[in-house]
Structures are given as structure tokens and as C-alpha cells.
């Protein structure tokens, strides 16, 4: 089955700086890669996703890059703000049509230092 | 539109007791799943269902049963609770791009 590794497990950055979280996956058939944000005591929520037919996707301060050859993808947050403090999870799936399992990474606790 | 709902929010069990965690969604999603979340281990898939009457095991199915008699409901049953099942449990439903999580159930087994 799929195995997703996520690094680092914890990350602290100064407010205004950038944060990068990296994930690698094992199943070459995976083609859908979402990122979830989980604030303290809350449920995970989708913040951005990318499919294997594109190499990069941006949404305001958040971007995701994908390297299918190397089987890794990354989340980039620019101009970090205190509300970015949360746990971030990457995931991988063979399909974005909702009928394939999502395998999650172990999470990165991001702390933004004011 | 309530999304994905779970009950109870909190539960304390004694070792050996059984209970059912309830999950319901009103988005008519075919795919539903149960995860457990433990510190440092992310979200691990317990069981999932691709539609009414169809269920399958995930990564950590031992000690848990599921059924899917309707599209809306996907209960998770703990047969004989063990301290190792102390965790936060999330139910989720998914269609195309996004997986929606319920608010979670915090379970403690003494």
C-alpha cells in the first residue's frame, strides 16, 4: 500500500517568514495530493490540493509543488501569520474521484512566532 | 446542511466494554471512512465504505467493526475496548475533490 512520509514534525518560523513542509510517497500510481490544516481541537480541513498533471498550484499565500519523478510534494506558506499556526497533514491517493483511500502523513506542527 | 456529524463528542469506557460511535452525513456522498488520530502518528484509516452495503478494511482495522446500511450513516463499533484504543476518532465523507471530516470523538479507555 501507499506510504507517505512528512517532514519536519515540528516547525517554528518568525511571523512574516516562509514555511515549507515536505512529503514523499511510495505508490507511483498516486495522482492526487491534498493538504489539510488542523487547528487545535478542531477537525482537519482541506486547504489546497494538486493533481499529477500539474507541477505547481497557488492560492494566495499558499502553494503546493509536485515532483512526480522524485515522488515528493511540498507545501509553501509565504508571509506567515499567527493564524497559520496549526498542524498540517499531507496525503496521497490514486484518485480524486472520491473512491480511493487517502493515506496521510504524520503531520507537521507549525508555530508562528510573533 | 449539517455536513458530517459525530456522536458522542467524548466517551470514557472501561476495558472490555463495547460501544458504537455514530457518524452521519447529509451530502449524499458515497465514500465514507473512519480514522483514528494519535500523537505523532497522523490520521490512520480504520475502515472505509464506497457505498451502501460495501465496506473494507483500512490500515488499522483490528478491534473495530463497521456497517453501511444507508448512504447517510456509517457507525463504528468497538467490540471489546482496550486501552490501546484510546484516541480521537474522525469520521469523514468524500466526493471528488474534498474529504469532509466530522468534529471527532475523543475516546478514553481505562
JSON list of C-alpha atoms in Angstrom, two decimals:
[
{"chain": "A", "resi": 1, "resn": "UNK", "atom": "CA", "xyz": [0.00, 0.00, 0.00]},
{"chain": "A", "resi": 2, "resn": "UNK", "atom": "CA", "xyz": [0.84, 3.67, -0.09]},
{"chain": "A", "resi": 3, "resn": "UNK", "atom": "CA", "xyz": [3.27, 5.13, 2.46]},
{"chain": "A", "resi": 4, "resn": "UNK", "atom": "CA", "xyz": [3.50, 8.89, 2.98]},
{"chain": "A", "resi": 5, "resn": "UNK", "atom": "CA", "xyz": [6.37, 10.42, 4.95]},
{"chain": "A", "resi": 6, "resn": "UNK", "atom": "CA", "xyz": [6.21, 14.01, 6.14]},
{"chain": "A", "resi": 7, "resn": "UNK", "atom": "CA", "xyz": [8.96, 16.32, 7.43]},
{"chain": "A", "resi": 8, "resn": "UNK", "atom": "CA", "xyz": [9.58, 18.11, 9.65]},
{"chain": "A", "resi": 9, "resn": "UNK", "atom": "CA", "xyz": [7.36, 17.02, 12.51]},
{"chain": "A", "resi": 10, "resn": "UNK", "atom": "CA", "xyz": [7.62, 20.46, 14.11]},
{"chain": "A", "resi": 11, "resn": "UNK", "atom": "CA", "xyz": [8.46, 23.82, 12.57]},
{"chain": "A", "resi": 12, "resn": "UNK", "atom": "CA", "xyz": [8.75, 27.27, 14.11]},
{"chain": "A", "resi": 13, "resn": "UNK", "atom": "CA", "xyz": [9.09, 30.39, 11.97]},
{"chain": "A", "resi": 14, "resn": "UNK", "atom": "CA", "xyz": [9.03, 34.10, 12.63]},
{"chain": "A", "resi": 15, "resn": "UNK", "atom": "CA", "xyz": [5.88, 35.90, 11.59]},
{"chain": "A", "resi": 16, "resn": "UNK", "atom": "CA", "xyz": [6.30, 37.14, 8.03]},
{"chain": "A", "resi": 17, "resn": "UNK", "atom": "CA", "xyz": [8.81, 34.47, 7.06]},
{"chain": "A", "resi": 18, "resn": "UNK", "atom": "CA", "xyz": [8.06, 31.48, 4.83]},
{"chain": "A", "resi": 19, "resn": "UNK", "atom": "CA", "xyz": [7.39, 27.89, 5.89]},
{"chain": "A", "resi": 20, "resn": "UNK", "atom": "CA", "xyz": [7.97, 24.76, 3.83]},
{"chain": "A", "resi": 21, "resn": "UNK", "atom": "CA", "xyz": [6.68, 21.27, 4.63]},
{"chain": "A", "resi": 22, "resn": "UNK", "atom": "CA", "xyz": [7.78, 18.28, 2.56]},
{"chain": "A", "resi": 23, "resn": "UNK", "atom": "CA", "xyz": [6.20, 14.90, 1.86]},
{"chain": "A", "resi": 24, "resn": "UNK", "atom": "CA", "xyz": [7.30, 11.84, -0.05]},
{"chain": "A", "resi": 25, "resn": "UNK", "atom": "CA", "xyz": [5.10, 8.99, -1.24]},
{"chain": "A", "resi": 26, "resn": "UNK", "atom": "CA", "xyz": [5.78, 5.44, -2.33]},
{"chain": "A", "resi": 27, "resn": "UNK", "atom": "CA", "xyz": [2.98, 4.49, -4.75]},
{"chain": "A", "resi": 28, "resn": "UNK", "atom": "CA", "xyz": [3.80, 5.68, -8.26]},
{"chain": "A", "resi": 29, "resn": "UNK", "atom": "CA", "xyz": [0.10, 5.32, -9.16]},
{"chain": "A", "resi": 30, "resn": "UNK", "atom": "CA", "xyz": [-0.89, 8.08, -6.72]},
{"chain": "A", "resi": 31, "resn": "UNK", "atom": "CA", "xyz": [-2.11, 11.13, -8.60]},
{"chain": "A", "resi": 32, "resn": "UNK", "atom": "CA", "xyz": [-3.97, 13.29, -6.10]},
{"chain": "A", "resi": 33, "resn": "UNK", "atom": "CA", "xyz": [-2.21, 15.13, -3.26]},
{"chain": "A", "resi": 34, "resn": "UNK", "atom": "CA", "xyz": [-4.25, 17.25, -0.82]},
{"chain": "A", "resi": 35, "resn": "UNK", "atom": "CA", "xyz": [-3.07, 19.23, 2.20]},
{"chain": "A", "resi": 36, "resn": "UNK", "atom": "CA", "xyz": [-5.15, 19.57, 5.35]},
{"chain": "A", "resi": 37, "resn": "UNK", "atom": "CA", "xyz": [-4.89, 22.08, 8.18]},
{"chain": "A", "resi": 38, "resn": "UNK", "atom": "CA", "xyz": [-5.99, 21.17, 11.69]},
{"chain": "A", "resi": 39, "resn": "UNK", "atom": "CA", "xyz": [-6.28, 23.89, 14.30]},
{"chain": "A", "resi": 40, "resn": "UNK", "atom": "CA", "xyz": [-6.12, 22.93, 17.95]},
{"chain": "A", "resi": 41, "resn": "UNK", "atom": "CA", "xyz": [-9.18, 20.92, 18.97]},
{"chain": "A", "resi": 42, "resn": "UNK", "atom": "CA", "xyz": [-10.74, 21.18, 15.53]},
{"chain": "A", "resi": 43, "resn": "UNK", "atom": "CA", "xyz": [-11.27, 18.86, 12.60]},
{"chain": "A", "resi": 44, "resn": "UNK", "atom": "CA", "xyz": [-8.85, 18.73, 9.63]},
{"chain": "A", "resi": 45, "resn": "UNK", "atom": "CA", "xyz": [-9.88, 20.91, 6.71]},
{"chain": "A", "resi": 46, "resn": "UNK", "atom": "CA", "xyz": [-8.66, 20.94, 3.13]},
{"chain": "A", "resi": 47, "resn": "UNK", "atom": "CA", "xyz": [-6.57, 23.99, 2.26]},
{"chain": "A", "resi": 48, "resn": "UNK", "atom": "CA", "xyz": [-5.13, 23.11, -1.14]},
{"chain": "A", "resi": 49, "resn": "UNK", "atom": "CA", "xyz": [-4.65, 20.12, -3.41]},
{"chain": "A", "resi": 50, "resn": "UNK", "atom": "CA", "xyz": [-2.77, 19.21, -6.56]},
{"chain": "A", "resi": 51, "resn": "UNK", "atom": "CA", "xyz": [-3.16, 16.58, -9.24]},
{"chain": "A", "resi": 52, "resn": "UNK", "atom": "CA", "xyz": [-0.39, 14.82, -11.05]},
{"chain": "A", "resi": 53, "resn": "UNK", "atom": "CA", "xyz": [-0.96, 16.65, -14.32]},
{"chain": "A", "resi": 54, "resn": "UNK", "atom": "CA", "xyz": [0.37, 19.92, -12.88]},
{"chain": "A", "resi": 55, "resn": "UNK", "atom": "CA", "xyz": [3.62, 20.77, -11.15]},
{"chain": "A", "resi": 56, "resn": "UNK", "atom": "CA", "xyz": [2.53, 23.72, -9.04]},
{"chain": "A", "resi": 57, "resn": "UNK", "atom": "CA", "xyz": [-0.62, 25.34, -7.72]},
{"chain": "A", "resi": 58, "resn": "UNK", "atom": "CA", "xyz": [-1.03, 28.60, -5.81]},
{"chain": "A", "resi": 59, "resn": "UNK", "atom": "CA", "xyz": [-3.81, 30.06, -3.72]},
{"chain": "A", "resi": 60, "resn": "UNK", "atom": "CA", "xyz": [-2.89, 33.43, -2.25]},
{"chain": "A", "resi": 61, "resn": "UNK", "atom": "CA", "xyz": [-0.12, 32.79, 0.33]},
{"chain": "A", "resi": 62, "resn": "UNK", "atom": "CA", "xyz": [-0.22, 29.02, -0.08]},
{"chain": "A", "resi": 63, "resn": "UNK", "atom": "CA", "xyz": [1.40, 26.99, -2.84]},
{"chain": "A", "resi": 64, "resn": "UNK", "atom": "CA", "xyz": [1.99, 23.32, -3.45]},
{"chain": "A", "resi": 65, "resn": "UNK", "atom": "CA", "xyz": [4.63, 21.83, -5.73]},
{"chain": "A", "resi": 66, "resn": "UNK", "atom": "CA", "xyz": [4.79, 18.28, -7.05]},
{"chain": "A", "resi": 67, "resn": "UNK", "atom": "CA", "xyz": [7.70, 16.30, -8.45]},
{"chain": "A", "resi": 68, "resn": "UNK", "atom": "CA", "xyz": [6.29, 13.02, -9.77]},
{"chain": "A", "resi": 69, "resn": "UNK", "atom": "CA", "xyz": [9.66, 11.69, -10.84]},
{"chain": "A", "resi": 70, "resn": "UNK", "atom": "CA", "xyz": [11.08, 12.02, -7.33]},
{"chain": "A", "resi": 71, "resn": "UNK", "atom": "CA", "xyz": [7.70, 11.22, -5.73]},
{"chain": "A", "resi": 72, "resn": "UNK", "atom": "CA", "xyz": [7.64, 14.20, -3.45]},
{"chain": "A", "resi": 73, "resn": "UNK", "atom": "CA", "xyz": [5.44, 17.24, -2.95]},
{"chain": "A", "resi": 74, "resn": "UNK", "atom": "CA", "xyz": [5.71, 20.29, -0.74]},
{"chain": "A", "resi": 75, "resn": "UNK", "atom": "CA", "xyz": [3.55, 22.95, 0.89]},
{"chain": "A", "resi": 76, "resn": "UNK", "atom": "CA", "xyz": [4.83, 26.52, 0.87]},
{"chain": "A", "resi": 77, "resn": "UNK", "atom": "CA", "xyz": [3.32, 29.23, 3.06]},
{"chain": "A", "resi": 78, "resn": "UNK", "atom": "CA", "xyz": [4.60, 32.76, 2.48]},
{"chain": "A", "resi": 79, "resn": "UNK", "atom": "CA", "xyz": [4.25, 35.84, 4.69]},
{"chain": "A", "resi": 80, "resn": "UNK", "atom": "CA", "xyz": [3.22, 33.67, 7.62]},
{"chain": "A", "resi": 81, "resn": "UNK", "atom": "CA", "xyz": [0.69, 34.99, 10.12]},
{"chain": "A", "resi": 82, "resn": "UNK", "atom": "CA", "xyz": [-0.24, 33.87, 13.64]},
{"chain": "A", "resi": 83, "resn": "UNK", "atom": "CA", "xyz": [-3.42, 32.21, 12.32]},
{"chain": "A", "resi": 84, "resn": "UNK", "atom": "CA", "xyz": [-1.23, 29.86, 10.25]},
{"chain": "A", "resi": 85, "resn": "UNK", "atom": "CA", "xyz": [-0.23, 28.12, 13.49]},
{"chain": "A", "resi": 86, "resn": "UNK", "atom": "CA", "xyz": [-1.74, 24.61, 13.24]},
{"chain": "A", "resi": 87, "resn": "UNK", "atom": "CA", "xyz": [-0.94, 21.01, 12.37]},
{"chain": "A", "resi": 88, "resn": "UNK", "atom": "CA", "xyz": [-0.64, 20.38, 8.63]},
{"chain": "A", "resi": 89, "resn": "UNK", "atom": "CA", "xyz": [-1.15, 16.98, 7.04]},
{"chain": "A", "resi": 90, "resn": "UNK", "atom": "CA", "xyz": [-0.25, 15.90, 3.53]},
{"chain": "A", "resi": 91, "resn": "UNK", "atom": "CA", "xyz": [-2.00, 12.97, 1.88]},
{"chain": "A", "resi": 92, "resn": "UNK", "atom": "CA", "xyz": [-1.91, 10.91, -1.29]},
{"chain": "A", "resi": 93, "resn": "UNK", "atom": "CA", "xyz": [-4.50, 8.96, -3.25]},
{"chain": "A", "resi": 94, "resn": "UNK", "atom": "CA", "xyz": [-4.76, 7.12, -6.55]},
{"chain": "A", "resi": 95, "resn": "UNK", "atom": "CA", "xyz": [-7.81, 9.12, -7.49]},
{"chain": "A", "resi": 96, "resn": "UNK", "atom": "CA", "xyz": [-9.51, 12.45, -6.84]},
{"chain": "A", "resi": 97, "resn": "UNK", "atom": "CA", "xyz": [-12.90, 10.96, -7.72]},
{"chain": "A", "resi": 98, "resn": "UNK", "atom": "CA", "xyz": [-13.63, 10.03, -4.14]},
{"chain": "A", "resi": 99, "resn": "UNK", "atom": "CA", "xyz": [-13.45, 6.28, -4.47]},
{"chain": "A", "resi": 100, "resn": "UNK", "atom": "CA", "xyz": [-9.86, 5.69, -3.41]},
{"chain": "A", "resi": 101, "resn": "UNK", "atom": "CA", "xyz": [-8.29, 5.74, 0.00]},
{"chain": "A", "resi": 102, "resn": "UNK", "atom": "CA", "xyz": [-6.39, 8.76, 1.24]},
{"chain": "A", "resi": 103, "resn": "UNK", "atom": "CA", "xyz": [-3.14, 7.95, 3.01]},
{"chain": "A", "resi": 104, "resn": "UNK", "atom": "CA", "xyz": [-1.98, 10.68, 5.37]},
{"chain": "A", "resi": 105, "resn": "UNK", "atom": "CA", "xyz": [1.43, 11.77, 6.53]},
{"chain": "A", "resi": 106, "resn": "UNK", "atom": "CA", "xyz": [2.15, 12.03, 10.25]},
{"chain": "A", "resi": 107, "resn": "UNK", "atom": "CA", "xyz": [1.66, 15.79, 10.40]},
{"chain": "A", "resi": 108, "resn": "UNK", "atom": "CA", "xyz": [3.74, 18.93, 10.95]},
{"chain": "A", "resi": 109, "resn": "UNK", "atom": "CA", "xyz": [3.05, 21.22, 13.89]},
{"chain": "A", "resi": 110, "resn": "UNK", "atom": "CA", "xyz": [3.72, 24.76, 12.61]},
{"chain": "A", "resi": 111, "resn": "UNK", "atom": "CA", "xyz": [4.18, 27.52, 15.15]},
{"chain": "A", "resi": 112, "resn": "UNK", "atom": "CA", "xyz": [4.35, 31.14, 14.04]},
{"chain": "A", "resi": 113, "resn": "UNK", "atom": "CA", "xyz": [6.40, 33.28, 16.42]},
{"chain": "A", "resi": 114, "resn": "UNK", "atom": "CA", "xyz": [5.05, 36.85, 16.68]},
{"chain": "B", "resi": 1, "resn": "UNK", "atom": "CA", "xyz": [-26.78, 21.23, 5.58]},
{"chain": "B", "resi": 2, "resn": "UNK", "atom": "CA", "xyz": [-25.05, 19.84, 8.69]},
{"chain": "B", "resi": 3, "resn": "UNK", "atom": "CA", "xyz": [-22.16, 18.16, 6.81]},
{"chain": "B", "resi": 4, "resn": "UNK", "atom": "CA", "xyz": [-20.62, 15.29, 8.77]},
{"chain": "B", "resi": 5, "resn": "UNK", "atom": "CA", "xyz": [-21.82, 14.80, 12.34]},
{"chain": "B", "resi": 6, "resn": "UNK", "atom": "CA", "xyz": [-20.47, 12.51, 15.04]},
{"chain": "B", "resi": 7, "resn": "UNK", "atom": "CA", "xyz": [-21.73, 11.45, 18.43]},
{"chain": "B", "resi": 8, "resn": "UNK", "atom": "CA", "xyz": [-20.69, 11.39, 21.17]},
{"chain": "B", "resi": 9, "resn": "UNK", "atom": "CA", "xyz": [-18.05, 14.14, 21.46]},
{"chain": "B", "resi": 10, "resn": "UNK", "atom": "CA", "xyz": [-16.41, 12.47, 24.45]},
{"chain": "B", "resi": 11, "resn": "UNK", "atom": "CA", "xyz": [-16.61, 8.96, 25.86]},
{"chain": "B", "resi": 12, "resn": "UNK", "atom": "CA", "xyz": [-14.91, 7.08, 28.67]},
{"chain": "B", "resi": 13, "resn": "UNK", "atom": "CA", "xyz": [-15.05, 3.30, 28.64]},
{"chain": "B", "resi": 14, "resn": "UNK", "atom": "CA", "xyz": [-13.73, 0.54, 30.83]},
{"chain": "B", "resi": 15, "resn": "UNK", "atom": "CA", "xyz": [-11.61, -2.21, 29.32]},
{"chain": "B", "resi": 16, "resn": "UNK", "atom": "CA", "xyz": [-13.84, -4.86, 27.77]},
{"chain": "B", "resi": 17, "resn": "UNK", "atom": "CA", "xyz": [-16.87, -2.64, 27.24]},
{"chain": "B", "resi": 18, "resn": "UNK", "atom": "CA", "xyz": [-18.36, -2.24, 23.80]},
{"chain": "B", "resi": 19, "resn": "UNK", "atom": "CA", "xyz": [-19.83, 0.83, 22.19]},
{"chain": "B", "resi": 20, "resn": "UNK", "atom": "CA", "xyz": [-20.76, 2.37, 18.86]},
{"chain": "B", "resi": 21, "resn": "UNK", "atom": "CA", "xyz": [-19.52, 5.69, 17.56]},
{"chain": "B", "resi": 22, "resn": "UNK", "atom": "CA", "xyz": [-22.12, 7.28, 15.34]},
{"chain": "B", "resi": 23, "resn": "UNK", "atom": "CA", "xyz": [-21.43, 9.10, 12.09]},
{"chain": "B", "resi": 24, "resn": "UNK", "atom": "CA", "xyz": [-23.86, 10.66, 9.64]},
{"chain": "B", "resi": 25, "resn": "UNK", "atom": "CA", "xyz": [-23.59, 12.88, 6.58]},
{"chain": "B", "resi": 26, "resn": "UNK", "atom": "CA", "xyz": [-26.24, 14.74, 4.61]},
{"chain": "B", "resi": 27, "resn": "UNK", "atom": "CA", "xyz": [-24.24, 15.42, 1.45]},
{"chain": "B", "resi": 28, "resn": "UNK", "atom": "CA", "xyz": [-25.19, 12.18, -0.31]},
{"chain": "B", "resi": 29, "resn": "UNK", "atom": "CA", "xyz": [-21.53, 11.13, -0.50]},
{"chain": "B", "resi": 30, "resn": "UNK", "atom": "CA", "xyz": [-20.84, 7.53, -1.43]},
{"chain": "B", "resi": 31, "resn": "UNK", "atom": "CA", "xyz": [-17.38, 7.32, 0.17]},
{"chain": "B", "resi": 32, "resn": "UNK", "atom": "CA", "xyz": [-17.12, 7.37, 3.95]},
{"chain": "B", "resi": 33, "resn": "UNK", "atom": "CA", "xyz": [-14.28, 6.45, 6.25]},
{"chain": "B", "resi": 34, "resn": "UNK", "atom": "CA", "xyz": [-13.14, 6.27, 9.85]},
{"chain": "B", "resi": 35, "resn": "UNK", "atom": "CA", "xyz": [-9.74, 7.44, 11.07]},
{"chain": "B", "resi": 36, "resn": "UNK", "atom": "CA", "xyz": [-8.03, 7.46, 14.42]},
{"chain": "B", "resi": 37, "resn": "UNK", "atom": "CA", "xyz": [-5.63, 10.21, 15.35]},
{"chain": "B", "resi": 38, "resn": "UNK", "atom": "CA", "xyz": [-2.83, 9.59, 17.81]},
{"chain": "B", "resi": 39, "resn": "UNK", "atom": "CA", "xyz": [0.04, 11.94, 18.71]},
{"chain": "B", "resi": 40, "resn": "UNK", "atom": "CA", "xyz": [2.89, 11.66, 16.22]},
{"chain": "B", "resi": 41, "resn": "UNK", "atom": "CA", "xyz": [1.06, 9.12, 14.07]},
{"chain": "B", "resi": 42, "resn": "UNK", "atom": "CA", "xyz": [-1.19, 11.27, 11.94]},
{"chain": "B", "resi": 43, "resn": "UNK", "atom": "CA", "xyz": [-4.53, 10.02, 10.70]},
{"chain": "B", "resi": 44, "resn": "UNK", "atom": "CA", "xyz": [-4.73, 6.29, 10.26]},
{"chain": "B", "resi": 45, "resn": "UNK", "atom": "CA", "xyz": [-7.54, 4.68, 8.29]},
{"chain": "B", "resi": 46, "resn": "UNK", "atom": "CA", "xyz": [-9.59, 2.12, 10.22]},
{"chain": "B", "resi": 47, "resn": "UNK", "atom": "CA", "xyz": [-12.37, 1.16, 7.80]},
{"chain": "B", "resi": 48, "resn": "UNK", "atom": "CA", "xyz": [-13.96, 2.71, 4.76]},
{"chain": "B", "resi": 49, "resn": "UNK", "atom": "CA", "xyz": [-17.01, 2.30, 2.54]},
{"chain": "B", "resi": 50, "resn": "UNK", "atom": "CA", "xyz": [-17.54, 3.15, -1.11]},
{"chain": "B", "resi": 51, "resn": "UNK", "atom": "CA", "xyz": [-21.32, 2.91, -0.86]},
{"chain": "B", "resi": 52, "resn": "UNK", "atom": "CA", "xyz": [-24.23, 1.38, 1.00]},
{"chain": "B", "resi": 53, "resn": "UNK", "atom": "CA", "xyz": [-23.62, -2.30, 1.67]},
{"chain": "B", "resi": 54, "resn": "UNK", "atom": "CA", "xyz": [-19.90, -2.12, 0.86]},
{"chain": "B", "resi": 55, "resn": "UNK", "atom": "CA", "xyz": [-17.16, -1.83, 3.47]},
{"chain": "B", "resi": 56, "resn": "UNK", "atom": "CA", "xyz": [-13.46, -2.64, 3.55]},
{"chain": "B", "resi": 57, "resn": "UNK", "atom": "CA", "xyz": [-10.57, -2.59, 5.97]},
{"chain": "B", "resi": 58, "resn": "UNK", "atom": "CA", "xyz": [-8.07, 0.18, 6.22]},
{"chain": "B", "resi": 59, "resn": "UNK", "atom": "CA", "xyz": [-4.67, 0.30, 7.85]},
{"chain": "B", "resi": 60, "resn": "UNK", "atom": "CA", "xyz": [-5.67, -0.46, 11.46]},
{"chain": "B", "resi": 61, "resn": "UNK", "atom": "CA", "xyz": [-8.97, -2.43, 11.45]},
{"chain": "B", "resi": 62, "resn": "UNK", "atom": "CA", "xyz": [-8.40, -4.83, 14.35]},
{"chain": "B", "resi": 63, "resn": "UNK", "atom": "CA", "xyz": [-10.88, -4.41, 17.19]},
{"chain": "B", "resi": 64, "resn": "UNK", "atom": "CA", "xyz": [-13.36, -2.41, 15.11]},
{"chain": "B", "resi": 65, "resn": "UNK", "atom": "CA", "xyz": [-16.40, -3.28, 13.02]},
{"chain": "B", "resi": 66, "resn": "UNK", "atom": "CA", "xyz": [-18.41, -1.16, 10.59]},
{"chain": "B", "resi": 67, "resn": "UNK", "atom": "CA", "xyz": [-21.57, -1.45, 8.57]},
{"chain": "B", "resi": 68, "resn": "UNK", "atom": "CA", "xyz": [-23.17, 0.75, 5.92]},
{"chain": "B", "resi": 69, "resn": "UNK", "atom": "CA", "xyz": [-26.88, 0.11, 5.63]},
{"chain": "B", "resi": 70, "resn": "UNK", "atom": "CA", "xyz": [-27.65, 3.57, 4.25]},
{"chain": "B", "resi": 71, "resn": "UNK", "atom": "CA", "xyz": [-25.74, 6.23, 2.34]},
{"chain": "B", "resi": 72, "resn": "UNK", "atom": "CA", "xyz": [-26.06, 8.61, 5.29]},
{"chain": "B", "resi": 73, "resn": "UNK", "atom": "CA", "xyz": [-24.85, 6.53, 8.23]},
{"chain": "B", "resi": 74, "resn": "UNK", "atom": "CA", "xyz": [-21.54, 4.80, 8.93]},
{"chain": "B", "resi": 75, "resn": "UNK", "atom": "CA", "xyz": [-21.26, 3.64, 12.56]},
{"chain": "B", "resi": 76, "resn": "UNK", "atom": "CA", "xyz": [-18.03, 2.32, 14.07]},
{"chain": "B", "resi": 77, "resn": "UNK", "atom": "CA", "xyz": [-18.30, -0.41, 16.68]},
{"chain": "B", "resi": 78, "resn": "UNK", "atom": "CA", "xyz": [-15.70, -1.22, 19.29]},
{"chain": "B", "resi": 79, "resn": "UNK", "atom": "CA", "xyz": [-16.24, -4.85, 20.18]},
{"chain": "B", "resi": 80, "resn": "UNK", "atom": "CA", "xyz": [-14.22, -5.07, 23.42]},
{"chain": "B", "resi": 81, "resn": "UNK", "atom": "CA", "xyz": [-12.48, -1.81, 24.26]},
{"chain": "B", "resi": 82, "resn": "UNK", "atom": "CA", "xyz": [-8.78, -1.82, 25.10]},
{"chain": "B", "resi": 83, "resn": "UNK", "atom": "CA", "xyz": [-6.55, 0.98, 26.44]},
{"chain": "B", "resi": 84, "resn": "UNK", "atom": "CA", "xyz": [-4.74, 0.96, 23.07]},
{"chain": "B", "resi": 85, "resn": "UNK", "atom": "CA", "xyz": [-7.95, 2.25, 21.51]},
{"chain": "B", "resi": 86, "resn": "UNK", "atom": "CA", "xyz": [-7.72, 5.49, 23.45]},
{"chain": "B", "resi": 87, "resn": "UNK", "atom": "CA", "xyz": [-7.65, 8.04, 20.66]},
{"chain": "B", "resi": 88, "resn": "UNK", "atom": "CA", "xyz": [-9.53, 10.73, 18.78]},
{"chain": "B", "resi": 89, "resn": "UNK", "atom": "CA", "xyz": [-11.77, 9.25, 16.11]},
{"chain": "B", "resi": 90, "resn": "UNK", "atom": "CA", "xyz": [-12.76, 11.13, 12.98]},
{"chain": "B", "resi": 91, "resn": "UNK", "atom": "CA", "xyz": [-15.41, 10.12, 10.52]},
{"chain": "B", "resi": 92, "resn": "UNK", "atom": "CA", "xyz": [-15.19, 11.56, 7.01]},
{"chain": "B", "resi": 93, "resn": "UNK", "atom": "CA", "xyz": [-17.11, 11.57, 3.77]},
{"chain": "B", "resi": 94, "resn": "UNK", "atom": "CA", "xyz": [-15.68, 12.30, 0.37]},
{"chain": "B", "resi": 95, "resn": "UNK", "atom": "CA", "xyz": [-16.78, 13.12, -3.11]},
{"chain": "B", "resi": 96, "resn": "UNK", "atom": "CA", "xyz": [-14.40, 14.17, -5.86]},
{"chain": "B", "resi": 97, "resn": "UNK", "atom": "CA", "xyz": [-12.01, 16.81, -4.63]},
{"chain": "B", "resi": 98, "resn": "UNK", "atom": "CA", "xyz": [-12.61, 17.19, -0.95]},
{"chain": "B", "resi": 99, "resn": "UNK", "atom": "CA", "xyz": [-12.85, 14.95, 2.09]},
{"chain": "B", "resi": 100, "resn": "UNK", "atom": "CA", "xyz": [-15.01, 16.42, 4.84]},
{"chain": "B", "resi": 101, "resn": "UNK", "atom": "CA", "xyz": [-14.28, 15.44, 8.41]},
{"chain": "B", "resi": 102, "resn": "UNK", "atom": "CA", "xyz": [-16.67, 15.26, 11.32]},
{"chain": "B", "resi": 103, "resn": "UNK", "atom": "CA", "xyz": [-15.88, 17.08, 14.59]},
{"chain": "B", "resi": 104, "resn": "UNK", "atom": "CA", "xyz": [-14.32, 13.99, 16.16]},
{"chain": "B", "resi": 105, "resn": "UNK", "atom": "CA", "xyz": [-14.94, 11.77, 19.18]},
{"chain": "B", "resi": 106, "resn": "UNK", "atom": "CA", "xyz": [-12.39, 11.71, 21.99]},
{"chain": "B", "resi": 107, "resn": "UNK", "atom": "CA", "xyz": [-12.39, 8.21, 23.46]},
{"chain": "B", "resi": 108, "resn": "UNK", "atom": "CA", "xyz": [-10.61, 7.15, 26.63]},
{"chain": "B", "resi": 109, "resn": "UNK", "atom": "CA", "xyz": [-10.40, 3.50, 27.62]},
{"chain": "B", "resi": 110, "resn": "UNK", "atom": "CA", "xyz": [-9.43, 2.87, 31.22]}
]
